Coordinates of C-alpha atoms and ligand atoms in Angstrom, one line a residue:
M796 CA 0.0 0.1 0.3
T797 CA 1.3 3.5 -1.1
V798 CA 0.9 6.4 1.1
L799 CA 0.8 9.2 -0.7
H800 CA 2.5 12.6 1.3
L801 CA 0.3 15.1 -0.3
V802 CA 2.5 19.0 -0.2
E803 CA 0.2 21.1 2.2
S804 CA -0.5 24.6 0.5
P805 CA 0.8 27.8 2.0
L806 CA -2.6 28.7 2.9
A807 CA -3.4 25.3 4.5
R808 CA -0.2 25.9 6.5
R809 CA -0.9 29.5 7.2
L810 CA -4.3 28.4 8.2
R811 CA -3.1 25.7 10.7
A812 CA -0.6 27.7 12.0
E813 CA -2.8 31.0 12.9
D814 CA -5.4 28.6 14.3
Q815 CA -3.0 27.3 16.7
D816 CA -1.3 30.8 17.7
E817 CA -5.2 32.6 18.2
D818 CA -5.8 29.5 20.3
A819 CA -2.9 30.2 22.3
G820 CA -3.9 34.0 22.7
R821 CA -0.6 34.5 20.8
L822 CA -2.7 36.1 17.9
S823 CA -5.1 38.2 17.8
P824 CA -8.2 37.6 15.4
D825 CA -8.1 41.1 14.0
D826 CA -4.2 40.2 12.6
R827 CA -4.7 36.6 11.1
L828 CA -4.2 37.0 7.1
T829 CA -6.5 33.9 7.1
C830 CA -10.2 33.2 7.7
H831 CA -11.1 30.0 9.6
V832 CA -14.6 30.3 8.4
H833 CA -14.0 30.3 4.8
G834 CA -10.6 28.8 4.8
R835 CA -9.4 31.4 2.4
W836 CA -6.9 34.4 2.7
I837 CA -9.0 37.0 4.3
H838 CA -9.0 39.3 1.4
Q839 CA -10.6 36.6 -0.4
C840 CA -13.5 36.5 1.6
V841 CA -13.7 39.8 3.3
S842 CA -16.5 40.9 1.3
S843 CA -18.7 38.5 2.9
P844 CA -21.6 39.3 5.0
V845 CA -19.8 37.4 8.0
H846 CA -17.0 39.9 8.0
V847 CA -19.4 42.6 8.9
H848 CA -19.5 43.2 12.8
P849 CA -22.0 45.6 14.1
V850 CA -20.7 45.8 17.2
T851 CA -17.1 46.0 16.4
R852 CA -17.6 48.1 13.7
H853 CA -15.6 46.0 11.6
R854 CA -16.9 46.6 8.0
W855 CA -19.8 48.8 9.8
C856 CA -20.6 52.5 9.0
R857 CA -22.0 53.3 12.5
R858 CA -23.7 56.5 11.1
C859 CA -25.6 54.9 8.2
E860 CA -25.7 51.7 10.0
R861 CA -24.8 49.8 6.7
P862 CA -22.0 47.5 5.9
L863 CA -19.0 49.2 4.0
T864 CA -18.3 47.8 0.5
V865 CA -15.2 46.3 -0.4
A866 CA -13.3 47.1 -3.6
I867 CA -9.9 44.7 -4.1
D868 CA -7.6 45.3 -6.8
E869 CA -5.0 42.3 -6.9
L870 CA -3.0 43.5 -9.7
A871 CA -2.6 47.2 -8.1
G872 CA -2.6 45.0 -4.7
T873 CA -4.9 48.0 -3.1
V874 CA -7.8 47.4 -0.7
R875 CA -10.7 49.5 -0.2
M876 CA -13.5 49.6 2.6
T877 CA -16.0 52.7 2.1
C878 CA -19.7 53.3 3.1
P879 CA -22.3 53.3 0.1
G880 CA -24.4 55.7 2.4
C881 CA -21.5 58.5 3.3
G882 CA -18.4 57.4 1.3
A883 CA -16.6 56.9 4.8
G884 CA -17.4 54.8 7.6
G885 CA -14.1 53.9 8.9
S886 CA -13.2 52.8 12.1
G887 CA -10.3 51.0 14.1
A888 CA -11.9 47.8 13.7
T889 CA -12.0 48.2 10.1
T890 CA -8.4 50.1 9.7
R891 CA -7.2 46.6 11.3
L892 CA -8.8 44.8 8.9
L893 CA -8.0 46.8 5.8
A894 CA -4.4 46.3 7.2
A895 CA -4.5 42.3 7.3
C896 CA -6.2 42.3 3.8
R897 CA -3.4 44.3 2.4
A898 CA -1.1 41.9 4.3
S899 CA -2.6 38.5 2.8
L900 CA -2.9 40.0 -0.7
G901 CA 0.8 40.9 -0.4
V902 CA 1.7 37.1 0.7
V903 CA -0.6 35.7 -2.3
T904 CA 1.3 38.5 -4.5
A905 CA 4.5 37.6 -3.3
R906 CA 4.4 34.3 -4.1
R907 CA 3.9 34.7 -8.2
P908 CA 7.1 33.0 -9.7
A909 CA 8.3 36.1 -11.5
A910 CA 8.8 37.8 -7.7
V911 CA 10.6 35.7 -6.7
A912 CA 14.0 36.8 -6.2
Ligands
ZN432 ZN1 -13.8 34.9 5.7
ZN433 ZN1 -21.7 56.0 6.0

């Protein structure tokens, strides 16, 4: 019987490491670059309604009481979150979420063969 040794993808490895670090209290959920709900890089699923939190104000405009929309440009490496009502709607939580999205986007972008030094 042959046992196949499957190579773990960078995403799977990162997910597992962040799950462990978060459980151990070494990593804040806000600083994760992966999402354990969707099993993806955070920038790949942050537009899901699951990532909207009215209480903590992740992706939430308090003034307009509505979620911020997400605009991601993978080529340019930019991530923006704006309220469709007032055009702003930022918060400390959203700023951290943005930083995590930009970082995860950076990890994926840097992995492209052309970018390897
Ligand atoms: Zn997610
Ligand atoms: Zn607003």
